[in-house]
Coordinates of C-alpha atoms and ligand atoms in Angstrom, one line a residue:
Chain A
M1 CA 160.6 -12.1 65.8
P2 CA 162.3 -12.1 62.4
L3 CA 160.1 -12.1 59.3
I4 CA 160.6 -15.0 56.9
I5 CA 159.2 -14.6 53.4
Y6 CA 158.4 -17.9 51.6
K7 CA 158.0 -17.8 47.8
S8 CA 156.2 -20.7 46.2
H9 CA 157.2 -22.1 42.8
D10 CA 154.5 -20.1 41.1
G11 CA 155.5 -16.9 42.7
N12 CA 153.0 -16.6 45.6
T13 CA 154.5 -15.3 48.8
Q14 CA 153.6 -16.0 52.4
E15 CA 155.1 -14.1 55.4
V16 CA 155.7 -15.7 58.7
H17 CA 157.1 -14.3 61.9
A18 CA 159.4 -17.0 63.4
E19 CA 161.1 -17.6 66.7
V20 CA 164.9 -17.1 66.8
G21 CA 166.5 -20.5 67.2
T22 CA 164.0 -22.6 65.2
S23 CA 164.9 -23.6 61.6
I24 CA 163.5 -22.2 58.4
M25 CA 162.0 -25.7 57.8
Q26 CA 160.3 -25.8 61.2
A27 CA 158.8 -22.3 60.7
A28 CA 157.4 -23.4 57.4
V29 CA 155.9 -26.6 58.8
D30 CA 154.5 -24.8 61.8
N31 CA 152.7 -22.4 59.5
G32 CA 151.4 -24.9 57.0
I33 CA 153.6 -23.6 54.1
D34 CA 153.3 -26.0 51.2
G35 CA 156.5 -27.0 49.4
I36 CA 158.6 -27.7 52.5
L37 CA 157.9 -31.1 53.9
G38 CA 160.6 -31.8 56.5
E39 CA 160.0 -35.5 56.7
C40 CA 163.0 -36.4 58.8
G41 CA 162.3 -33.7 61.3
G42 CA 165.4 -31.8 60.6
C43 CA 168.1 -34.4 61.0
C44 CA 169.5 -33.8 57.5
S45 CA 168.4 -37.2 56.2
C46 CA 165.7 -36.5 53.6
A47 CA 166.2 -33.3 51.6
T48 CA 162.4 -32.8 51.5
C49 CA 163.1 -29.3 52.9
H50 CA 165.2 -28.1 49.9
C51 CA 165.0 -24.4 49.3
Y52 CA 166.7 -21.5 47.4
V53 CA 167.9 -18.7 49.6
D54 CA 167.5 -15.3 47.9
P55 CA 171.1 -14.3 46.8
A56 CA 171.1 -11.2 48.9
W57 CA 170.7 -13.4 52.0
V58 CA 173.0 -16.2 51.4
A59 CA 175.8 -14.9 53.6
K60 CA 173.5 -14.4 56.6
A61 CA 172.2 -18.0 56.2
G62 CA 175.6 -19.4 56.8
E63 CA 177.5 -22.3 55.3
P64 CA 176.3 -25.9 54.7
D65 CA 178.2 -28.7 56.4
S66 CA 179.7 -31.6 54.4
T67 CA 176.6 -33.9 54.7
E68 CA 174.3 -31.1 53.6
K69 CA 176.7 -30.2 50.7
D70 CA 176.6 -33.9 49.5
M71 CA 172.8 -34.0 49.7
L72 CA 172.5 -30.7 47.8
D73 CA 174.9 -31.9 45.2
C74 CA 172.3 -34.5 44.3
V75 CA 168.9 -32.8 44.8
L76 CA 166.5 -32.2 41.9
D77 CA 166.8 -28.7 40.3
P78 CA 169.8 -27.5 42.3
Q79 CA 170.8 -23.8 42.2
D80 CA 173.8 -21.9 43.5
T81 CA 171.9 -20.8 46.6
S82 CA 170.3 -24.2 47.3
R83 CA 170.1 -25.1 51.0
L84 CA 168.3 -27.6 53.2
S85 CA 166.1 -25.3 55.2
C86 CA 166.2 -27.5 58.3
Q87 CA 169.9 -26.6 58.6
I88 CA 169.3 -22.9 58.6
V89 CA 168.7 -21.7 62.2
I90 CA 166.9 -18.4 62.3
T91 CA 168.7 -15.5 63.8
D92 CA 167.8 -11.8 64.3
E93 CA 169.9 -10.9 61.3
M94 CA 167.6 -12.9 59.1
D95 CA 164.7 -10.5 59.5
G96 CA 163.2 -10.2 56.0
I97 CA 165.0 -13.2 54.5
I98 CA 163.4 -14.5 51.2
I99 CA 163.2 -18.3 50.8
A100 CA 162.0 -19.9 47.5
M101 CA 160.8 -23.4 47.1
P102 CA 161.6 -25.8 44.2
K103 CA 158.8 -26.9 41.9
S104 CA 159.6 -30.5 42.6
Q105 CA 158.4 -30.2 46.2
Y106 CA 154.8 -29.5 45.3
Chain B
M1 CA 124.8 -31.0 58.4
S2 CA 128.0 -28.9 58.1
E3 CA 131.2 -30.7 57.1
H4 CA 133.2 -32.3 59.9
C5 CA 136.4 -34.3 59.5
I6 CA 137.4 -36.4 62.6
I7 CA 141.0 -37.7 62.7
I8 CA 141.6 -40.6 65.1
G9 CA 145.2 -41.0 66.3
A10 CA 147.4 -37.9 66.8
S11 CA 150.9 -38.5 65.5
H12 CA 152.9 -38.2 62.2
A13 CA 150.1 -39.0 59.8
A14 CA 147.6 -36.9 61.6
A15 CA 149.8 -33.8 61.8
Q16 CA 150.3 -33.9 58.1
L17 CA 146.7 -34.6 57.4
V18 CA 145.6 -31.5 59.3
S19 CA 148.1 -29.4 57.3
S20 CA 147.2 -30.9 54.0
L21 CA 143.4 -30.7 54.6
R22 CA 143.7 -26.9 55.0
Q23 CA 146.2 -26.6 52.1
E24 CA 143.7 -28.5 49.9
G25 CA 140.9 -26.1 50.9
W26 CA 138.9 -28.0 53.5
E27 CA 136.8 -25.4 55.2
G28 CA 134.8 -27.7 57.5
K29 CA 135.5 -28.5 61.0
I30 CA 138.5 -30.6 62.0
S31 CA 138.7 -32.6 65.2
L32 CA 141.9 -34.4 66.2
I33 CA 141.5 -37.1 68.8
G34 CA 144.5 -38.9 70.3
D35 CA 144.8 -41.2 73.3
E36 CA 148.3 -40.0 74.2
P37 CA 148.3 -36.8 76.2
N38 CA 150.8 -35.1 73.9
L39 CA 150.4 -33.0 70.8
P40 CA 151.7 -34.9 67.7
Y41 CA 155.5 -35.4 68.2
H42 CA 158.4 -36.9 66.3
R43 CA 158.8 -40.5 67.4
P44 CA 162.2 -41.2 65.8
P45 CA 164.2 -39.0 68.2
L46 CA 162.8 -41.1 71.1
S47 CA 165.6 -43.6 70.6
K48 CA 168.1 -41.1 69.4
A49 CA 168.5 -37.3 70.2
F50 CA 165.8 -37.2 72.8
F51 CA 167.0 -40.3 74.6
V52 CA 170.4 -38.8 75.2
G53 CA 169.0 -35.4 76.1
E54 CA 170.0 -33.5 73.0
K55 CA 166.4 -32.6 72.2
T56 CA 163.8 -31.3 74.6
E57 CA 160.2 -32.3 74.7
D58 CA 159.2 -29.0 73.0
E59 CA 161.6 -29.7 70.2
L60 CA 159.9 -33.0 69.5
L61 CA 156.6 -31.3 68.4
I62 CA 155.9 -32.0 64.7
R63 CA 154.1 -28.6 64.6
A64 CA 154.2 -25.8 67.1
A65 CA 151.4 -25.8 69.6
D66 CA 149.6 -22.8 68.1
F67 CA 149.5 -24.5 64.7
Y68 CA 146.3 -26.3 65.7
D69 CA 144.7 -23.1 66.9
K70 CA 145.6 -21.2 63.8
N71 CA 144.1 -24.0 61.7
N72 CA 141.0 -24.2 63.7
V73 CA 141.4 -27.7 64.9
D74 CA 139.5 -29.1 67.9
L75 CA 142.0 -31.0 69.9
L76 CA 140.9 -33.9 72.1
L77 CA 144.0 -35.3 73.6
G78 CA 144.3 -38.1 76.2
S79 CA 141.0 -39.3 74.7
R80 CA 140.4 -42.7 73.2
V81 CA 137.9 -43.6 70.5
T82 CA 136.1 -46.8 71.3
K83 CA 133.7 -47.2 68.5
I84 CA 132.8 -46.1 65.0
D85 CA 129.2 -46.3 63.9
R86 CA 129.3 -46.0 60.1
D87 CA 125.6 -46.1 59.6
A88 CA 125.0 -43.2 62.0
K89 CA 128.3 -41.6 61.0
K90 CA 129.4 -41.0 64.5
I91 CA 132.2 -42.1 66.8
T92 CA 132.1 -42.9 70.5
L93 CA 134.7 -41.8 73.1
E94 CA 135.9 -43.7 76.1
D95 CA 133.6 -41.6 78.4
G96 CA 130.6 -42.4 76.2
A97 CA 130.4 -39.1 74.4
E98 CA 129.4 -39.3 70.8
I99 CA 130.6 -37.1 67.9
A100 CA 129.2 -37.0 64.4
Y101 CA 131.4 -36.8 61.3
T102 CA 131.0 -36.4 57.6
K103 CA 134.5 -37.6 56.9
L104 CA 136.7 -39.8 59.1
A105 CA 140.5 -40.4 59.0
L106 CA 142.1 -43.3 60.7
T107 CA 145.7 -42.6 61.7
T108 CA 145.8 -45.0 64.6
G109 CA 149.4 -46.2 63.8
A110 CA 150.9 -49.2 65.6
R111 CA 151.6 -50.4 69.1
V112 CA 154.5 -52.5 70.3
R113 CA 154.4 -56.2 70.3
K114 CA 154.4 -57.4 73.9
I115 CA 156.0 -60.7 74.9
P116 CA 154.8 -62.1 78.3
F117 CA 158.3 -62.8 79.6
T118 CA 158.3 -63.9 83.3
G119 CA 159.2 -60.7 85.1
C120 CA 158.1 -58.3 82.4
E121 CA 156.1 -56.3 85.0
L122 CA 159.2 -55.4 87.1
A123 CA 160.2 -51.8 87.4
G124 CA 162.9 -50.9 84.9
V125 CA 161.4 -52.9 82.0
F126 CA 160.3 -50.8 79.0
Y127 CA 159.1 -50.8 75.4
M128 CA 160.0 -48.0 73.1
R129 CA 157.1 -46.3 71.4
D130 CA 155.5 -43.5 73.4
L131 CA 157.1 -40.4 74.8
N132 CA 155.7 -41.2 78.2
D133 CA 157.5 -44.6 78.3
V134 CA 160.8 -43.1 77.2
K135 CA 160.6 -40.4 79.8
Q136 CA 160.2 -43.1 82.5
T137 CA 163.4 -44.9 81.3
H138 CA 165.4 -41.9 82.4
K139 CA 165.0 -42.9 86.0
F140 CA 166.9 -46.1 85.3
T141 CA 169.8 -44.7 83.1
G142 CA 173.2 -43.4 84.3
P143 CA 176.9 -43.9 83.7
G144 CA 178.1 -47.3 84.8
K145 CA 174.7 -48.9 85.0
S146 CA 173.7 -51.9 82.9
A147 CA 171.1 -52.3 80.2
V148 CA 169.9 -55.3 78.3
I149 CA 168.1 -54.7 75.0
I150 CA 165.9 -57.5 73.7
G151 CA 165.7 -57.3 69.9
G152 CA 168.4 -56.3 67.5
G153 CA 166.3 -54.2 65.0
Y154 CA 166.8 -50.6 64.2
I155 CA 165.1 -49.3 67.4
G156 CA 167.1 -51.7 69.6
L157 CA 170.4 -50.8 68.0
E158 CA 169.7 -47.1 68.1
T159 CA 168.8 -47.4 71.8
A160 CA 172.0 -49.4 72.4
A161 CA 174.0 -46.5 70.8
S162 CA 172.2 -44.0 72.9
L163 CA 172.8 -45.9 76.1
R164 CA 176.5 -46.2 75.3
K165 CA 176.6 -42.4 74.8
I166 CA 175.3 -42.1 78.4
G167 CA 178.0 -44.4 79.5
M168 CA 176.0 -47.6 80.3
N169 CA 177.1 -51.2 79.8
V170 CA 174.9 -52.6 77.1
I171 CA 174.0 -56.1 76.0
V172 CA 171.8 -56.7 72.9
I173 CA 170.0 -60.0 72.8
E174 CA 168.9 -61.1 69.3
A175 CA 167.1 -64.4 68.6
M176 CA 168.1 -64.6 65.0
E177 CA 171.5 -65.3 63.4
R178 CA 172.3 -61.7 62.9
V179 CA 171.1 -58.3 63.9
L180 CA 168.8 -56.5 61.4
Q181 CA 168.2 -59.9 59.7
R182 CA 164.8 -59.1 58.4
V183 CA 165.8 -55.8 56.8
T184 CA 169.3 -55.9 55.5
A185 CA 172.0 -57.9 53.7
P186 CA 174.5 -60.0 55.8
E187 CA 177.2 -57.4 55.0
V188 CA 175.2 -54.6 56.6
S189 CA 174.4 -56.7 59.6
A190 CA 178.1 -57.6 60.0
F191 CA 179.0 -53.9 59.7
Y192 CA 176.6 -52.9 62.5
T193 CA 177.8 -55.7 64.7
R194 CA 181.4 -54.6 64.2
V195 CA 180.7 -51.0 64.9
H196 CA 178.6 -51.8 68.0
T197 CA 181.4 -54.1 69.2
E198 CA 184.0 -51.4 68.6
E199 CA 181.8 -49.0 70.7
G200 CA 181.6 -51.5 73.5
V201 CA 178.3 -53.1 73.1
D202 CA 178.0 -56.9 73.7
I203 CA 175.9 -58.3 70.9
R204 CA 174.6 -61.8 71.4
T205 CA 172.8 -63.4 68.5
Q206 CA 170.9 -66.7 68.4
A207 CA 170.2 -66.0 72.0
G208 CA 166.9 -66.5 73.8
V209 CA 165.4 -64.9 76.9
D210 CA 164.2 -67.2 79.6
A211 CA 163.0 -64.7 82.2
I212 CA 163.5 -61.2 83.4
V213 CA 164.6 -61.4 87.0
G214 CA 164.4 -59.2 90.1
E215 CA 162.3 -58.6 93.2
K216 CA 160.5 -55.3 92.6
H217 CA 163.1 -53.8 90.3
V218 CA 164.8 -55.7 87.5
T219 CA 168.3 -56.9 88.3
G220 CA 169.0 -59.1 85.4
V221 CA 168.0 -61.2 82.4
R222 CA 168.2 -65.0 82.4
L223 CA 169.1 -66.3 79.0
A224 CA 168.0 -69.6 77.4
D225 CA 171.5 -71.0 78.0
G226 CA 171.0 -70.6 81.7
T227 CA 173.4 -67.7 82.3
T228 CA 172.1 -64.5 83.9
V229 CA 173.3 -61.1 82.7
P230 CA 172.9 -58.0 85.0
A231 CA 170.5 -55.3 84.2
D232 CA 169.2 -52.1 85.8
L233 CA 167.2 -51.4 82.7
V234 CA 165.6 -53.7 80.1
I235 CA 164.3 -52.4 76.8
I236 CA 162.2 -54.7 74.6
G237 CA 162.0 -53.9 70.9
V238 CA 160.6 -56.8 69.0
G239 CA 158.3 -55.1 66.5
V240 CA 154.9 -53.5 66.3
I241 CA 151.3 -54.5 65.5
P242 CA 149.0 -52.2 63.5
N243 CA 146.1 -50.7 65.5
I244 CA 143.2 -52.1 63.4
E245 CA 140.7 -53.2 66.0
L246 CA 138.5 -50.0 65.8
A247 CA 138.3 -50.3 62.0
K248 CA 137.7 -54.1 62.2
E249 CA 134.8 -53.7 64.6
A250 CA 133.3 -51.1 62.3
G251 CA 133.4 -53.7 59.4
L252 CA 136.2 -52.1 57.4
T253 CA 138.3 -54.5 55.4
I254 CA 141.4 -55.7 57.2
D255 CA 144.3 -57.3 55.5
N256 CA 147.5 -57.1 57.6
G257 CA 146.5 -53.5 58.4
I258 CA 143.5 -51.4 57.4
A259 CA 143.1 -52.1 53.7
V260 CA 143.2 -48.9 51.6
N261 CA 143.2 -48.3 47.9
E262 CA 145.7 -46.0 46.0
F263 CA 143.7 -43.0 47.2
A264 CA 144.2 -44.0 50.9
T265 CA 140.5 -44.7 51.1
T266 CA 139.0 -47.7 52.9
N267 CA 136.0 -49.7 51.6
D268 CA 133.9 -46.9 53.1
P269 CA 134.2 -43.9 50.8
D270 CA 133.9 -41.5 53.7
I271 CA 136.7 -43.1 55.6
V272 CA 140.4 -42.7 54.8
A273 CA 143.4 -44.2 56.6
A274 CA 147.1 -43.4 56.5
G275 CA 150.4 -44.4 58.2
D276 CA 151.5 -47.4 60.1
C277 CA 148.0 -48.8 60.5
T278 CA 147.4 -49.3 56.7
N279 CA 148.1 -51.8 54.1
H280 CA 148.3 -50.5 50.5
Y281 CA 149.4 -51.5 47.1
N282 CA 152.7 -50.1 45.9
P283 CA 153.0 -49.8 42.1
I284 CA 156.8 -49.5 42.2
Y285 CA 157.2 -52.9 43.9
D286 CA 154.0 -54.3 42.6
R287 CA 152.9 -55.7 45.9
K288 CA 150.9 -54.8 49.0
L289 CA 152.8 -53.2 51.8
R290 CA 152.4 -52.3 55.4
L291 CA 155.1 -49.8 56.1
E292 CA 156.4 -48.5 59.4
S293 CA 158.0 -45.2 58.5
V294 CA 157.5 -41.4 58.8
Q295 CA 157.8 -41.2 55.0
N296 CA 154.7 -43.4 54.5
A297 CA 152.8 -41.6 57.3
T298 CA 153.4 -38.2 55.8
D299 CA 153.0 -39.0 52.1
Q300 CA 150.0 -41.2 52.6
A301 CA 148.4 -38.5 54.7
K302 CA 148.7 -36.0 51.9
I303 CA 146.9 -38.5 49.6
A304 CA 144.2 -39.0 52.2
A305 CA 143.6 -35.3 52.5
K306 CA 143.3 -35.0 48.8
S307 CA 140.6 -37.7 48.8
I308 CA 138.7 -36.1 51.5
C309 CA 138.7 -32.8 49.6
G310 CA 137.5 -34.5 46.4
K311 CA 140.8 -34.2 44.5
P312 CA 141.9 -37.8 44.4
E313 CA 145.5 -38.5 43.4
A314 CA 147.1 -42.0 43.4
Y315 CA 149.8 -42.8 45.9
N316 CA 153.0 -44.0 44.4
A317 CA 155.8 -42.7 46.6
L318 CA 159.1 -44.5 47.0
P319 CA 159.5 -45.9 50.6
W320 CA 162.5 -44.5 52.4
F321 CA 163.9 -44.6 56.0
W322 CA 166.8 -43.5 58.1
S323 CA 168.5 -44.6 61.3
D324 CA 171.2 -42.7 63.3
Q325 CA 173.6 -44.6 65.5
Y326 CA 176.9 -43.1 66.8
D327 CA 178.5 -41.2 63.9
L328 CA 176.6 -43.5 61.4
K329 CA 174.0 -41.9 59.3
L330 CA 172.1 -44.6 57.6
Q331 CA 169.7 -43.6 54.8
I332 CA 167.7 -46.3 53.1
A333 CA 165.8 -45.8 49.8
G334 CA 163.5 -48.4 48.4
L335 CA 162.7 -51.9 49.8
S336 CA 165.4 -54.6 49.8
Q337 CA 163.1 -57.5 50.7
G338 CA 163.4 -60.2 48.0
F339 CA 166.9 -59.2 46.8
D340 CA 169.1 -61.8 45.1
Q341 CA 172.2 -59.7 44.6
V342 CA 174.1 -57.1 46.8
I343 CA 176.7 -54.7 45.5
I344 CA 178.9 -53.0 48.0
R345 CA 180.4 -49.6 47.1
G346 CA 183.3 -48.8 49.5
N347 CA 184.5 -51.1 52.3
S348 CA 182.0 -52.5 54.8
E349 CA 184.7 -54.4 56.7
Q350 CA 186.7 -51.3 57.6
G351 CA 185.9 -47.7 58.4
R352 CA 182.4 -46.3 58.6
S353 CA 181.2 -45.4 55.2
F354 CA 179.8 -47.6 52.4
A355 CA 176.7 -48.3 50.4
A356 CA 174.9 -51.6 49.8
F357 CA 172.9 -51.7 46.5
Y358 CA 170.2 -54.3 46.3
F359 CA 169.1 -56.0 43.1
S360 CA 166.3 -58.5 42.3
K361 CA 166.5 -60.3 39.0
G362 CA 168.8 -57.7 37.6
R363 CA 166.7 -54.8 38.7
F364 CA 167.9 -52.2 41.1
I365 CA 165.5 -52.2 44.1
A366 CA 167.0 -50.5 47.1
V367 CA 170.1 -49.0 48.8
D368 CA 171.4 -48.9 52.4
A369 CA 173.7 -45.9 52.4
I370 CA 175.9 -45.4 55.5
N371 CA 177.5 -41.9 55.7
R372 CA 177.0 -41.8 51.9
P373 CA 174.4 -39.0 51.3
K374 CA 175.2 -38.8 47.6
E375 CA 174.6 -42.5 47.0
F376 CA 171.3 -42.2 48.9
M377 CA 170.1 -39.2 47.0
M378 CA 171.0 -40.5 43.6
S379 CA 169.5 -43.9 44.3
K380 CA 166.3 -42.3 45.6
R381 CA 165.9 -40.4 42.4
A382 CA 166.7 -43.5 40.2
L383 CA 164.3 -45.7 42.1
T384 CA 161.5 -43.1 41.9
S385 CA 161.9 -42.8 38.2
G386 CA 162.3 -46.6 37.6
Q387 CA 165.9 -46.2 36.5
T388 CA 168.2 -49.2 37.1
A389 CA 172.0 -49.1 37.4
D390 CA 175.0 -51.1 36.2
P391 CA 176.3 -53.2 39.2
L392 CA 179.8 -53.1 37.9
K393 CA 179.9 -49.3 37.8
L394 CA 178.3 -49.1 41.3
A395 CA 181.1 -51.2 42.7
D396 CA 183.7 -49.0 41.1
E397 CA 184.5 -46.1 43.3
S398 CA 186.7 -44.5 40.6
I399 CA 183.4 -43.6 38.9
E400 CA 181.5 -40.7 40.5
I401 CA 178.1 -41.9 41.8
K402 CA 176.4 -39.2 39.8
D403 CA 178.0 -40.6 36.6
V404 CA 176.9 -44.1 37.5
F405 CA 173.3 -43.0 37.3
N406 CA 173.5 -40.6 34.4
Ligands
FAD1 C1 161.8 -45.3 68.9 C2 161.3 -45.2 67.5 C3 162.2 -44.8 66.5 C4 161.8 -44.6 65.1 N1 162.7 -44.2 64.2 C5 162.3 -44.0 62.9 C6 163.2 -43.5 61.9 O1 164.3 -43.2 62.2 N2 162.7 -43.2 60.7 C7 161.4 -43.5 60.4 O2 161.0 -43.3 59.2 N3 160.5 -44.1 61.3 C8 160.9 -44.3 62.5 N4 160.1 -44.8 63.5 C9 158.7 -45.2 63.0 C10 157.8 -44.0 63.0 O3 157.8 -43.3 64.2 C11 156.3 -44.5 62.7 O4 156.3 -45.0 61.4 C12 155.4 -43.3 62.7 O5 155.3 -42.8 64.0 C13 154.0 -43.7 62.2 O6 153.1 -42.6 62.4 P1 151.5 -42.8 62.4 O7 150.9 -41.5 62.5 O8 151.1 -43.7 61.3 O9 151.2 -43.7 63.7 P2 151.7 -43.6 65.3 O10 152.9 -42.8 65.4 O11 151.8 -45.0 65.7 O12 150.6 -42.9 66.0 C14 149.3 -43.4 66.2 C15 148.6 -42.7 67.3 O13 147.2 -43.0 67.4 C16 146.9 -43.3 68.7 N5 145.7 -44.1 68.7 C17 145.6 -45.4 68.3 N6 144.3 -45.9 68.5 C18 143.6 -44.8 69.0 C19 142.2 -44.7 69.4 N7 141.3 -45.6 69.3 N8 141.8 -43.5 69.9 C20 142.7 -42.4 70.0 N9 144.0 -42.6 69.6 C21 144.4 -43.7 69.1 C22 148.1 -44.0 69.2 O14 148.1 -44.0 70.6 C23 149.2 -43.1 68.7 O15 149.4 -41.9 69.5 C24 160.4 -44.9 64.8 C25 159.6 -45.4 65.8 C26 160.0 -45.5 67.1 C27 159.0 -45.9 68.2
FES2 S1 164.0 -32.0 57.1 FE1 165.0 -33.7 56.4 S2 166.8 -32.9 55.5 FE2 165.8 -31.2 56.2

């Protein structure tokens, strides 16, 4: 199972082994990681799962679709590598991926 | 006695409460008691992705099954609490067993409002609330079959869209003048009526139901005007009632829901409540609210957990909601009730993308955004921070929505 490393806004990290096929959001929620809420359950409606993908991993995380892009365009504290974590489906290639959470989600 | 938090009702609010309790440092025991046999699951997909088979039962779980183990939670599912004894600080289960608590959380949610139509006991007649009910409906669905939906609210309309996706003939019966009458502007109701009609749904407003007819199995619905429409499946969606009885019998204050203060605490300092079962004061709208949304269940549960852990924080979240039908992604921020002005951005009479901004006495109070994620996101931010907006600019699509709010 790929390892996901979650970095909180104050720099703490938590490591989680997650099932391939679930989302970065679901893996966070299943492991009680603070900072990713996932209110809409992953249907791209809430943006309470906003995260920053570590630049080295951006390509592996794939491309956001147009709805996600529009949502990201208007989130608080956007960065170049902003994503909605419910839209990133975990693959074997993501083993070791680093995901940081925005301050506004705490 | 060692600390023990009992949570009654195992759904959205409860799942968040468990997580937040541990995040806030609760080291005592946690017991989660729910009368449904399932682990807490997402209810919204019941009328959407789950209904049409795009999501499996496992994918409905709010948190993975091992989450509860990892967080040291005693699960008592398929088990109903029948009594709370606040003096002795214990609860009683259906089978008579008693369990003592030091802190109690009520997340008992809401149940469907039932209407005793003649024929409501026939096979093929359902309400939409619980996973078990929705699973049963699948025996009555199939391409070419007919369904009648009683109630043109969000859940009724979502179910209509799902049934069309399966290829069924669908009639929606609504008693009021328009669908979604209680919750949206006439423009938005007209839009949904148009799209459903385009998609082949027969929407009948100002229509009453006389009886559900059939021998053992439903075969039709007789309307107040005397006509009978055919039905292999009837789904009734006419609202919910908060589950307050347990709290009431325990002497907790009830006021259209279990009354809680801004810290999600009832009139008993050791008992918190969160989600659909509560009534609370909202500072943004300066009134008391009983909300029926995942947002409220989740956000209020976080506040309740903080209170239990002795770190009280006031609840002041902005209500928001969503609804998915066909290719329409509706996102709602704020509460539109009481609006006296509606501004439409885009065209609600053609196509499938526009936003309705609601104002009350000149103040921006809510938005219904249909396939307009930017309008939703910017409005949510503005409403949260108390920012208003210029109606003229909102209506002008040549101005970027981000510039309207900046
Ligand atoms: C079909 C459908 C679609 C929806 N779509 C959306 C949507 O798109 N967006 C949105 O925001 N919201 C939606 N909602 C509403 C949302 O699901 C609710 O707001 C949410 O479930 C509330 O969560 P809760 O934890 O407060 O209570 P509930 O989900 O109502 O759960 C309460 C639980 O407590 C149990 N319980 C009650 N009394 C007892 C007792 N004495 N002992 C043991 N257990 C007890 C109940 O059986 C139930 O399992 C939808 C609801 C339905 C039914
Ligand atoms: S969980 Fe709601 S948008 Fe990701």
